[in-house]
mmCIF file of N, CA and C in Angstrom:
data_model
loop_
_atom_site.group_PDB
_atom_site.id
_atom_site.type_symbol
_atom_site.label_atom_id
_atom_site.label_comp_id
_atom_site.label_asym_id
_atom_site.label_seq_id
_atom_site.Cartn_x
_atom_site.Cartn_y
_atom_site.Cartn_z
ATOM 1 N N UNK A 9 25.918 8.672 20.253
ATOM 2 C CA UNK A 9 24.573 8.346 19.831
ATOM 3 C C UNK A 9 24.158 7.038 20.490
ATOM 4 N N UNK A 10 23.012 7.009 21.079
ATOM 5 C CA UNK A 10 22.604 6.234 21.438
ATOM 6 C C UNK A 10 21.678 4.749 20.612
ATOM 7 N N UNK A 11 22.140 3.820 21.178
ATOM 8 C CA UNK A 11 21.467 2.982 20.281
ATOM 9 C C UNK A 11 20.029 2.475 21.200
ATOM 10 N N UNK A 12 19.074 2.560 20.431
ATOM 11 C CA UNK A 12 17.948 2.057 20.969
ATOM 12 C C UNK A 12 17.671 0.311 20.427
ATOM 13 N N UNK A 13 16.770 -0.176 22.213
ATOM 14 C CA UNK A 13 16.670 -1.814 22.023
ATOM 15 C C UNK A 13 16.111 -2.105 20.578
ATOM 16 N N UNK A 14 16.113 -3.430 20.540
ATOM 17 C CA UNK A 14 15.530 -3.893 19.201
ATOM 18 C C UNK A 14 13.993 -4.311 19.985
ATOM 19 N N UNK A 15 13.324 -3.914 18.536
ATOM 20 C CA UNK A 15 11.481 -4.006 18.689
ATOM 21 C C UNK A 15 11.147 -5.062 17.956
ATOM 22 N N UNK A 16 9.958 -5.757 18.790
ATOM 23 C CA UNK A 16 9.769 -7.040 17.677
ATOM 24 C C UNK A 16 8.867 -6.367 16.544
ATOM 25 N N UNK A 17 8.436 -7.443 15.118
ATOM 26 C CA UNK A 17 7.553 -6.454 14.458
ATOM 27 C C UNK A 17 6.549 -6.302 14.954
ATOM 28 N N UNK A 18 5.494 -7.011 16.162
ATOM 29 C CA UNK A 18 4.448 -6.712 16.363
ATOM 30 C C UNK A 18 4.612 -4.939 17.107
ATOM 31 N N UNK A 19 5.529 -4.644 17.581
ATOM 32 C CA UNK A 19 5.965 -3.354 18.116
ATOM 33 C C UNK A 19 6.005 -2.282 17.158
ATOM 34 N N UNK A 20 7.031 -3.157 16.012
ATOM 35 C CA UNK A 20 7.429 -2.054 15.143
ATOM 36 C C UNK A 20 5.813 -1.707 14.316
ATOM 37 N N UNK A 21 5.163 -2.693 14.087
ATOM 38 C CA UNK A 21 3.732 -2.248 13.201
ATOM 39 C C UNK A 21 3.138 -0.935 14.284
ATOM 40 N N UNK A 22 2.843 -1.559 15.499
ATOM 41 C CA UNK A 22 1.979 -0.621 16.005
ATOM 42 C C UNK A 22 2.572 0.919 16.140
ATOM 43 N N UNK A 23 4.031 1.171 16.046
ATOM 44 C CA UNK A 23 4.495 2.022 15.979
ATOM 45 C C UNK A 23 4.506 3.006 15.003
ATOM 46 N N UNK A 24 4.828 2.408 13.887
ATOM 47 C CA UNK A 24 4.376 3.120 12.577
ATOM 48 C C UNK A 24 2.681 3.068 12.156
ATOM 49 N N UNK A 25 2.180 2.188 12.702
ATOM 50 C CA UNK A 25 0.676 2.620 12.406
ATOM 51 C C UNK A 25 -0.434 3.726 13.173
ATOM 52 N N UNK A 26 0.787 3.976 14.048
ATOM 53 C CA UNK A 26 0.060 4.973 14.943
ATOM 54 C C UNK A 26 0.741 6.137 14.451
ATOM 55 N N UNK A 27 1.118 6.522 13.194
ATOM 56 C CA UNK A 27 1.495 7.715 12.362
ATOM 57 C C UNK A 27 1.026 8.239 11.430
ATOM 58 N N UNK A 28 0.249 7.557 11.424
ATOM 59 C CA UNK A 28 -1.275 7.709 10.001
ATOM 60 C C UNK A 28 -2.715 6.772 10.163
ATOM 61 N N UNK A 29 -3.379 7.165 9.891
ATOM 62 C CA UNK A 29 -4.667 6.439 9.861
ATOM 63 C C UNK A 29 -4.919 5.416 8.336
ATOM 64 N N UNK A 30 -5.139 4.137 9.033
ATOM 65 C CA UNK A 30 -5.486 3.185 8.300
ATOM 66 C C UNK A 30 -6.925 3.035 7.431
ATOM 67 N N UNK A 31 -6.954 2.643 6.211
ATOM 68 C CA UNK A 31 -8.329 2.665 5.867
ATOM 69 C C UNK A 31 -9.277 1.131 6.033
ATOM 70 N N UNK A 32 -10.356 1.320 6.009
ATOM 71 C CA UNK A 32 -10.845 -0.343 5.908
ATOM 72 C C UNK A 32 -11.083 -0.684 4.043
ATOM 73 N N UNK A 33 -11.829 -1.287 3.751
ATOM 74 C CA UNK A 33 -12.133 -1.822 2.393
ATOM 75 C C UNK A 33 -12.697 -0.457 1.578
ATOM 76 N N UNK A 34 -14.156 -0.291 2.223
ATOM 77 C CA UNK A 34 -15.177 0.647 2.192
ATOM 78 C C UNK A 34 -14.485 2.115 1.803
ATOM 79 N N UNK A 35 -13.403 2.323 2.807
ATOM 80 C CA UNK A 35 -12.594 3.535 2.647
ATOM 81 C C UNK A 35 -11.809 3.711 1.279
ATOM 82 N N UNK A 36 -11.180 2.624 1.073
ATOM 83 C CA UNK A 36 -9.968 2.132 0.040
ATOM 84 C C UNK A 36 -10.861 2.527 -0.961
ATOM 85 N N UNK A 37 -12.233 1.737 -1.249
ATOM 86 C CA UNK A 37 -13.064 1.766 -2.356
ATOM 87 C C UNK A 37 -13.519 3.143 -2.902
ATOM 88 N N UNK A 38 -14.077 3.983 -1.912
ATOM 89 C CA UNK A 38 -14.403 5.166 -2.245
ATOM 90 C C UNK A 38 -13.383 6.425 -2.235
ATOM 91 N N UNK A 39 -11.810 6.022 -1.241
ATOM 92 C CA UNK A 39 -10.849 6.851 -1.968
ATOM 93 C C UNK A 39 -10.395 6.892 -3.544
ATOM 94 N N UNK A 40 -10.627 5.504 -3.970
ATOM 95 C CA UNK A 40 -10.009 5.294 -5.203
ATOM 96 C C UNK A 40 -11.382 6.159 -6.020
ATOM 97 N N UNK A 41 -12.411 6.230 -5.704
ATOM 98 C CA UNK A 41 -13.254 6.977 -6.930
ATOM 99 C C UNK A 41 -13.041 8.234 -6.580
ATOM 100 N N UNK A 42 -12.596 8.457 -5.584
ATOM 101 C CA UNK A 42 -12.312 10.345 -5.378
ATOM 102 C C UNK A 42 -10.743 10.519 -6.180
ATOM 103 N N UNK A 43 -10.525 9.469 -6.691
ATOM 104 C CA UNK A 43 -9.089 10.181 -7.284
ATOM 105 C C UNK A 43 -7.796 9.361 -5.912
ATOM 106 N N UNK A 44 -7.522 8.366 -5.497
ATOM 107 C CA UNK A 44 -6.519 7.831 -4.616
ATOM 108 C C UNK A 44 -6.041 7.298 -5.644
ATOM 109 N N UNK A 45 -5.234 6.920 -5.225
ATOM 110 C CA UNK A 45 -4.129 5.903 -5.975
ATOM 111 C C UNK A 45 -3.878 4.518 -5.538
ATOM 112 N N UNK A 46 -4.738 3.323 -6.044
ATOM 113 C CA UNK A 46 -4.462 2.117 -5.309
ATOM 114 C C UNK A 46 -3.237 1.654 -5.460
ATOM 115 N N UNK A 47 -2.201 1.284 -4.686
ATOM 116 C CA UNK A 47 -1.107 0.634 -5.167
ATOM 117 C C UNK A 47 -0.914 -0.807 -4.522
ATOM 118 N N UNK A 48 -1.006 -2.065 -5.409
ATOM 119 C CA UNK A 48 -1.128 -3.568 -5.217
ATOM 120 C C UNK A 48 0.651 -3.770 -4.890
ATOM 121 N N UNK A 49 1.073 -4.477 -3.992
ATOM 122 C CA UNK A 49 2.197 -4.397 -3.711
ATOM 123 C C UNK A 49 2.458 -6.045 -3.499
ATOM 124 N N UNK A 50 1.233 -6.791 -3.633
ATOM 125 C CA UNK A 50 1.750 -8.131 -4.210
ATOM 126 C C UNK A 50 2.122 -8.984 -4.847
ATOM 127 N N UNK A 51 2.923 -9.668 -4.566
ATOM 128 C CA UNK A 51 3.926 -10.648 -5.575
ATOM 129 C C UNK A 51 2.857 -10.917 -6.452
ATOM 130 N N UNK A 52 3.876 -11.418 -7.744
ATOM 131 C CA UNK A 52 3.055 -11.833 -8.848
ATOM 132 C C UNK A 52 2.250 -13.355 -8.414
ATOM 133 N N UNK A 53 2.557 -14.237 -7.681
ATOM 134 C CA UNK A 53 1.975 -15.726 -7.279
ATOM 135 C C UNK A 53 0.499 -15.333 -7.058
ATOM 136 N N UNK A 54 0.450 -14.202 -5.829
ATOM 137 C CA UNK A 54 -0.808 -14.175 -5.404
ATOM 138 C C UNK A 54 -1.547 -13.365 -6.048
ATOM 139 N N UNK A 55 -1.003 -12.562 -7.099
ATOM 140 C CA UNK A 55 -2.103 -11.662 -7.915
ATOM 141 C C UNK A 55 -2.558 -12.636 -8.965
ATOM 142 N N UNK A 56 -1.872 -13.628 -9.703
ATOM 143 C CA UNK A 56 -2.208 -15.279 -10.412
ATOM 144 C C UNK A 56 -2.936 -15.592 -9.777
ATOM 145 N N UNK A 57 -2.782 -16.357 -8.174
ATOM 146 C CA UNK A 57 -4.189 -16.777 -7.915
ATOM 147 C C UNK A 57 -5.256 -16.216 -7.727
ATOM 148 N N UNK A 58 -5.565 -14.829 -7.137
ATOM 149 C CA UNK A 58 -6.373 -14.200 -6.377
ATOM 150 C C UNK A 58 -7.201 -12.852 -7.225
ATOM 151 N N UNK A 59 -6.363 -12.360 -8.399
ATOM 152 C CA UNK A 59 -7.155 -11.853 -9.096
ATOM 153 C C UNK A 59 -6.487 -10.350 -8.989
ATOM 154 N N UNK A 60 -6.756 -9.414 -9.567
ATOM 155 C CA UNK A 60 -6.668 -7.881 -9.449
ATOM 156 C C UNK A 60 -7.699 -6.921 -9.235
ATOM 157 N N UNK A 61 -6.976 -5.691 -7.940
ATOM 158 C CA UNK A 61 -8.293 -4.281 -8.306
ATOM 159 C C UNK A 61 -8.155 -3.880 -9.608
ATOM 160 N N UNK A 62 -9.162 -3.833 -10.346
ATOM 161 C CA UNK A 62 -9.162 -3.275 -11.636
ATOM 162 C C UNK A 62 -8.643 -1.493 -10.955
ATOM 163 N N UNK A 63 -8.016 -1.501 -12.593
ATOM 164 C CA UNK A 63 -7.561 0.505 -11.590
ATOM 165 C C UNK A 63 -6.391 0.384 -10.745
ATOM 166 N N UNK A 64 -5.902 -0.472 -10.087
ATOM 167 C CA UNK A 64 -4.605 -0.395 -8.901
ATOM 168 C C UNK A 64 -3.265 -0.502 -10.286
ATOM 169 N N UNK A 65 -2.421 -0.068 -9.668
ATOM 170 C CA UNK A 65 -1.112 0.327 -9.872
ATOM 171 C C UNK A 65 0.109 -0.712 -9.214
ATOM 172 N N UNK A 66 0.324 -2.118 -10.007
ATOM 173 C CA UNK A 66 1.014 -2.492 -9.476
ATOM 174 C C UNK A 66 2.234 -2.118 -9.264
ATOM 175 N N UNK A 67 2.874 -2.463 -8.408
ATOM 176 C CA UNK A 67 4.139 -2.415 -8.108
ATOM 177 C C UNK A 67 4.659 -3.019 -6.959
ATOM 178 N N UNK A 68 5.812 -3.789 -7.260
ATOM 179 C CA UNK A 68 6.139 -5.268 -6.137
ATOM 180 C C UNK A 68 6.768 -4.331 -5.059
ATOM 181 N N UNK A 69 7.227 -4.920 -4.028
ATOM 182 C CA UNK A 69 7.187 -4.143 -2.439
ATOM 183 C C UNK A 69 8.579 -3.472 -2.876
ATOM 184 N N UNK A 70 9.852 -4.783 -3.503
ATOM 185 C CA UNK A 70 10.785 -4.185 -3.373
ATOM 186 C C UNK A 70 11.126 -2.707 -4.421
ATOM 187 N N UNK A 71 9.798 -2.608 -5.316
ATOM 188 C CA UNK A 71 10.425 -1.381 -6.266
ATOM 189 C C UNK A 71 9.542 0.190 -5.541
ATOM 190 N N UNK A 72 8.768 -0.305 -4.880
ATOM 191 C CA UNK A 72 7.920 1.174 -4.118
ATOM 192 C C UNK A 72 8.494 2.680 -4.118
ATOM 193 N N UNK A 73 9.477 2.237 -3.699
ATOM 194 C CA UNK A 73 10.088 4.142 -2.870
ATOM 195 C C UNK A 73 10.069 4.228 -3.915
ATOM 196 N N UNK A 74 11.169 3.791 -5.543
ATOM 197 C CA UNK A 74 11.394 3.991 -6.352
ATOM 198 C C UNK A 74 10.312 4.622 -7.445
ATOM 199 N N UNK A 75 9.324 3.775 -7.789
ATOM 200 C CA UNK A 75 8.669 4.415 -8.513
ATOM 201 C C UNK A 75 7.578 4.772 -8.042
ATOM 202 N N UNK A 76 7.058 5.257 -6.616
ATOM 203 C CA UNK A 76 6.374 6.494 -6.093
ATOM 204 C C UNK A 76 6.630 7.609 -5.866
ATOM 205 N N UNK A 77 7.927 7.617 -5.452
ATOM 206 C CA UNK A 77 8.959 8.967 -5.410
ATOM 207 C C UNK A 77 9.005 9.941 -6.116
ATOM 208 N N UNK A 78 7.988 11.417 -6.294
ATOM 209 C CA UNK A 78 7.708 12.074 -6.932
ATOM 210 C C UNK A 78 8.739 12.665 -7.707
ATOM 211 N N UNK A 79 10.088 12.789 -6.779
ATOM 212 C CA UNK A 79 11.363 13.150 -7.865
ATOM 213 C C UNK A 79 12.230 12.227 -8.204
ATOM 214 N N UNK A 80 11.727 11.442 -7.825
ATOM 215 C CA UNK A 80 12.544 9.933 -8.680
ATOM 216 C C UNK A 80 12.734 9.938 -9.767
ATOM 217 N N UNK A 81 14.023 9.609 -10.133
ATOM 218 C CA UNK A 81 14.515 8.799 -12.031
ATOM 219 C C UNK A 81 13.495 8.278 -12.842
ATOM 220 N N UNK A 82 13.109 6.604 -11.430
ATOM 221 C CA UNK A 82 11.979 6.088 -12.147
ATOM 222 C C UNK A 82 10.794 5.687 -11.202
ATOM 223 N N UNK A 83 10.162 7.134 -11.063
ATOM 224 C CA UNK A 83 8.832 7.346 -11.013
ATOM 225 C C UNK A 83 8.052 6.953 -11.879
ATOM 226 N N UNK A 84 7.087 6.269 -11.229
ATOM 227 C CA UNK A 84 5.327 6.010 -12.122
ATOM 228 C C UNK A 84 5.267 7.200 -12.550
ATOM 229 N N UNK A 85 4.461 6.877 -13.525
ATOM 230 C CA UNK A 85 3.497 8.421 -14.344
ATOM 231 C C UNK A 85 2.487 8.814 -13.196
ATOM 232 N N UNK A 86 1.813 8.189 -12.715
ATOM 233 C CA UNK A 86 1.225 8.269 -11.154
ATOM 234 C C UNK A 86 1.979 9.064 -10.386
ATOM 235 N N UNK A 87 2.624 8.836 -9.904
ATOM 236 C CA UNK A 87 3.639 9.667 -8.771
ATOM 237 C C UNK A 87 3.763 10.912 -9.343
ATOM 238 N N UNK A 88 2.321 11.682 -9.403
ATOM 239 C CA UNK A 88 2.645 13.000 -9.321
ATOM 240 C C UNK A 88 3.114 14.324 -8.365
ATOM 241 N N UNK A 89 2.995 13.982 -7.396
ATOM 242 C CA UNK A 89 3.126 14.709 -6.280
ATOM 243 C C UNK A 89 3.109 14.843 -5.018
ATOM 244 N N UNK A 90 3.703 15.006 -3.932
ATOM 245 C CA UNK A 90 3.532 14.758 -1.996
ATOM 246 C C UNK A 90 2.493 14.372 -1.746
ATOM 247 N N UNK A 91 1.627 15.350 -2.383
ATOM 248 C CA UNK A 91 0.216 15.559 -2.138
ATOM 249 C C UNK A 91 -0.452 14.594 -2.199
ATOM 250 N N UNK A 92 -0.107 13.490 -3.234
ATOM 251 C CA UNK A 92 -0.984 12.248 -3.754
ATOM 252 C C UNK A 92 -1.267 11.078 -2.664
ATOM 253 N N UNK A 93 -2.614 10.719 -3.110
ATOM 254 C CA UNK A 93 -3.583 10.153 -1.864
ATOM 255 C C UNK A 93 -3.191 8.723 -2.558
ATOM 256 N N UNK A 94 -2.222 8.046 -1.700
ATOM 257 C CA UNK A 94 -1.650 6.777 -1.881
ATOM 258 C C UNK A 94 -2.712 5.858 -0.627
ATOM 259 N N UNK A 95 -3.340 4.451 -1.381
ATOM 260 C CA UNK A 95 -3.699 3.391 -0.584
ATOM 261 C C UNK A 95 -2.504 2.245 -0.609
ATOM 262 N N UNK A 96 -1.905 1.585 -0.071
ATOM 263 C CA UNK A 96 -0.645 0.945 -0.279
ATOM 264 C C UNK A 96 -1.708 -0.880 -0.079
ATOM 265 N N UNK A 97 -2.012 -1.696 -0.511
ATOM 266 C CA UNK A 97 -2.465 -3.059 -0.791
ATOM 267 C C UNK A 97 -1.188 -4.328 -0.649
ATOM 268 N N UNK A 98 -1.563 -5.016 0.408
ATOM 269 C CA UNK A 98 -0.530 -5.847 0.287
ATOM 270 C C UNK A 98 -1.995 -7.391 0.851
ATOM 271 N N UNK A 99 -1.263 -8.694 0.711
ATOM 272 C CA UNK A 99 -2.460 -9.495 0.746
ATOM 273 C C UNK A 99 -3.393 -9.691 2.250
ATOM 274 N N UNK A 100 -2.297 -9.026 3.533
ATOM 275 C CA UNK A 100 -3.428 -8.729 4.741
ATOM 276 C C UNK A 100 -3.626 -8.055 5.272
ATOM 277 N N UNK A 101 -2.717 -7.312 4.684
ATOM 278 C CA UNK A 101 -2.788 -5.710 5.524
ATOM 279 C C UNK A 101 -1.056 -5.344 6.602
ATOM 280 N N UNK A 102 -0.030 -6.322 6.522
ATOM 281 C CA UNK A 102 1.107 -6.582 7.173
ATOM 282 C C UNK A 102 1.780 -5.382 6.677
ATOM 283 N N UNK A 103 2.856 -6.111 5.122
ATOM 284 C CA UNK A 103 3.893 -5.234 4.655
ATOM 285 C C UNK A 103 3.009 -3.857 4.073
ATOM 286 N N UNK A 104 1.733 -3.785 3.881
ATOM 287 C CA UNK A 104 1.289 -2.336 3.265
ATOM 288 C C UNK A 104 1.534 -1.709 4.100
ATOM 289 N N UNK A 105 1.457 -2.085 5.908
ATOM 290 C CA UNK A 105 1.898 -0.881 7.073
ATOM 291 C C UNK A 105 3.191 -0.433 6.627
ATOM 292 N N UNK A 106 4.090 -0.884 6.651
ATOM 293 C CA UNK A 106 6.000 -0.867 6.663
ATOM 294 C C UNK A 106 5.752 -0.126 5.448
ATOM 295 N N UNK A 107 5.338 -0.824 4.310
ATOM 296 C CA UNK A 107 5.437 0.154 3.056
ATOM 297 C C UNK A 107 5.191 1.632 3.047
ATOM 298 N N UNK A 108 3.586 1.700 3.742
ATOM 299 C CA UNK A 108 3.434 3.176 3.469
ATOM 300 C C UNK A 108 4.088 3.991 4.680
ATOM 301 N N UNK A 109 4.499 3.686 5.972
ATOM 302 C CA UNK A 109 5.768 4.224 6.873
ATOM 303 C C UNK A 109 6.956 4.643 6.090
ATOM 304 N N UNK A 110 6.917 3.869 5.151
ATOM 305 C CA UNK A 110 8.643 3.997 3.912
ATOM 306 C C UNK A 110 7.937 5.335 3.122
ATOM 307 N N UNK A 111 6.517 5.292 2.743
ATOM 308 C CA UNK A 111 6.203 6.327 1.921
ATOM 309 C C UNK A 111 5.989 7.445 2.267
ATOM 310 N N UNK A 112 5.656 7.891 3.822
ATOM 311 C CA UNK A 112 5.718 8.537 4.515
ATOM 312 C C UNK A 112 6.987 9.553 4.897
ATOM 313 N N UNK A 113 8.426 8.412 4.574
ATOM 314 C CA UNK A 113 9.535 9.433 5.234
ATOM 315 C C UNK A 113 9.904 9.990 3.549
ATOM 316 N N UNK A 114 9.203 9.730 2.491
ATOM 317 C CA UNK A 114 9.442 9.813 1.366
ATOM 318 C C UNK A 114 8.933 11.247 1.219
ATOM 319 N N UNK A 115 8.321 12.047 1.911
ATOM 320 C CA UNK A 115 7.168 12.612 1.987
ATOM 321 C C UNK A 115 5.738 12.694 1.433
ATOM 322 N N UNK A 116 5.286 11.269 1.509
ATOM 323 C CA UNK A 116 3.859 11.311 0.717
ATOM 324 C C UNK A 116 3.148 10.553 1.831
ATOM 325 N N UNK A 117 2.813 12.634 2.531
ATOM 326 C CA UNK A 117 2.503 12.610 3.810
ATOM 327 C C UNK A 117 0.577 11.699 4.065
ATOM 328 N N UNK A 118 0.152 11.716 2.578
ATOM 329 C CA UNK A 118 -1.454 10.937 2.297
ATOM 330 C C UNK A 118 -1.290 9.502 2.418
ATOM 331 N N UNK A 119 -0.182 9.064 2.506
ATOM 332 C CA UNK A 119 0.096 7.649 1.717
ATOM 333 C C UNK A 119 -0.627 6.594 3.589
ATOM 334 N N UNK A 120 -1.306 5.905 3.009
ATOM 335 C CA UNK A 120 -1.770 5.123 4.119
ATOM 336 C C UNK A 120 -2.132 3.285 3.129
ATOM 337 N N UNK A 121 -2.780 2.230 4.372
ATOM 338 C CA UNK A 121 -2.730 0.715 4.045
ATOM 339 C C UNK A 121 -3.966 0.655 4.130
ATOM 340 N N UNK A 122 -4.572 -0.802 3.349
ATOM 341 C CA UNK A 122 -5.638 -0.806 3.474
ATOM 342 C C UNK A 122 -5.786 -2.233 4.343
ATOM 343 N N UNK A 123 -6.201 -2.252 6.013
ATOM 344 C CA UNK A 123 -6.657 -2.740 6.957
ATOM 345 C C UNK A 123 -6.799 -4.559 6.219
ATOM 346 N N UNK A 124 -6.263 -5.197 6.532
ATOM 347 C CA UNK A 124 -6.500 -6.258 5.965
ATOM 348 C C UNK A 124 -6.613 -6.745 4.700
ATOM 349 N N UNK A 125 -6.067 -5.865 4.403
ATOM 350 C CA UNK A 125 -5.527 -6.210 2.809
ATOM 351 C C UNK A 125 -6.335 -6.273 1.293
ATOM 352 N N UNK A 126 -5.892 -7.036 0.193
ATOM 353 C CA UNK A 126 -6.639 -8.109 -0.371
ATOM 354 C C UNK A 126 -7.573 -8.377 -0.370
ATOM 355 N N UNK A 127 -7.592 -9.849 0.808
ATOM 356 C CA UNK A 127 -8.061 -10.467 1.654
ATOM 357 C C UNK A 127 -9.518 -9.805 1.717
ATOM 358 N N UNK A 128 -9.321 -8.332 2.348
ATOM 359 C CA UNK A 128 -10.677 -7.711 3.057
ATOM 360 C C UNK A 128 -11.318 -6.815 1.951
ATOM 361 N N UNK A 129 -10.745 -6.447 0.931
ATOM 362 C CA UNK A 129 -10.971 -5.917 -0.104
ATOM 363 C C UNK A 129 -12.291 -7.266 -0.968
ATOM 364 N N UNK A 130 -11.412 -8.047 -1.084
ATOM 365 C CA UNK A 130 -12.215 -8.853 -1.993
ATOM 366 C C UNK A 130 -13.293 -9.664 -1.298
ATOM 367 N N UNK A 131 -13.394 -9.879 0.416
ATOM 368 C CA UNK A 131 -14.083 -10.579 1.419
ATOM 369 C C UNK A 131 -15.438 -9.899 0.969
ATOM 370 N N UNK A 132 -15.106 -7.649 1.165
ATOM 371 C CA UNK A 132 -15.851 -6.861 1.062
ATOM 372 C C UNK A 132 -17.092 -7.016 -0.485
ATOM 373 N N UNK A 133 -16.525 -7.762 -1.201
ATOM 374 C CA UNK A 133 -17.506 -8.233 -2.410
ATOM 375 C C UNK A 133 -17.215 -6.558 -3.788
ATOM 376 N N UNK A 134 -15.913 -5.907 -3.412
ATOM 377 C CA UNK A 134 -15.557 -4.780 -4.190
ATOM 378 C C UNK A 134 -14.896 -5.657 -5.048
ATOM 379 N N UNK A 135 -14.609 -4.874 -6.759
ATOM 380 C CA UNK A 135 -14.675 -5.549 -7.779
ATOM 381 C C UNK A 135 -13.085 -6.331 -8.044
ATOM 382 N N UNK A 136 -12.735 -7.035 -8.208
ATOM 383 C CA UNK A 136 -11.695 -7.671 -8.833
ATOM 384 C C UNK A 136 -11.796 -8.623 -9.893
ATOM 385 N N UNK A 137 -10.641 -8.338 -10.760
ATOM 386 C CA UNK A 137 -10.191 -8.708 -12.716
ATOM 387 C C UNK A 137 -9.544 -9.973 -11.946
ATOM 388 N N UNK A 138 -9.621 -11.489 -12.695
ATOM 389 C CA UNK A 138 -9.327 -12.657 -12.353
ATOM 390 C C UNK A 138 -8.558 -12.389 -13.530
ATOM 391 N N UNK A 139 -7.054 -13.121 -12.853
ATOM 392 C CA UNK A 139 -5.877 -12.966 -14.245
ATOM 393 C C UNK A 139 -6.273 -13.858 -15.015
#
């Protein structure tokens, strides 16, 4: 077996982001009223300062596979199915790529990031709960 070179992350992002289509704010916003699933994947520090999507589904980066994983132990009540239209939220749009690539080999072939994060979510003037 061959071992392939090492990729920096700016490589590894564009690699896995060219396996699904990314959403912008606008997208994120109106998947979530069609029934998506926002999932906030930031630490507790920056959801303290910065506030919450009302409606998102937290869950910190390191517990993801786990409780999205439709046949998981400990699956969300959310994690109903492959099928489910996952937005993955992280504060710029970085680890939500890697995340939903992880959710992807999980098979939750919908699961995509939202383009700048947070950040572009809340820039966009869409609603957020101040903790």
């Amino acid at each position: 077996m061959a071992v392939s070179a090492p990729v920096g992350i700016d490589e590894l992002l564009e690699r896995v982001r060219s396996g699904y289509t990314r959403v912008d704010a606008q997208e994120a916003y109106e998947a979530s009223r069609a029934g998506a699933l926002l999932v906030d994947i930031r630490y507790q520090a920056l959801r303290e300062r910065d506030g919450l999507i009302p409606g998102a589904l937290v869950v910190e980066r390191n517990e993801l596979e786990w409780r999205l994983d439709p046949q998981g132990s400990h699956r969300a009540a959310e994690a109903t199915g492959h099928d489910l239209r996952v937005v993955v939220i992280c504060n710029e749009g970085y680890a939500s790529s890697l995340a939903a690539a992880s959710l992807h080999a999980l098979g939750l072939h919908r699961a995509t990031d939202l383009a700048g994060g947070f950040q572009a979510w809340r820039a966009a003037g869409f609603p957020v709960a101040l903790p």
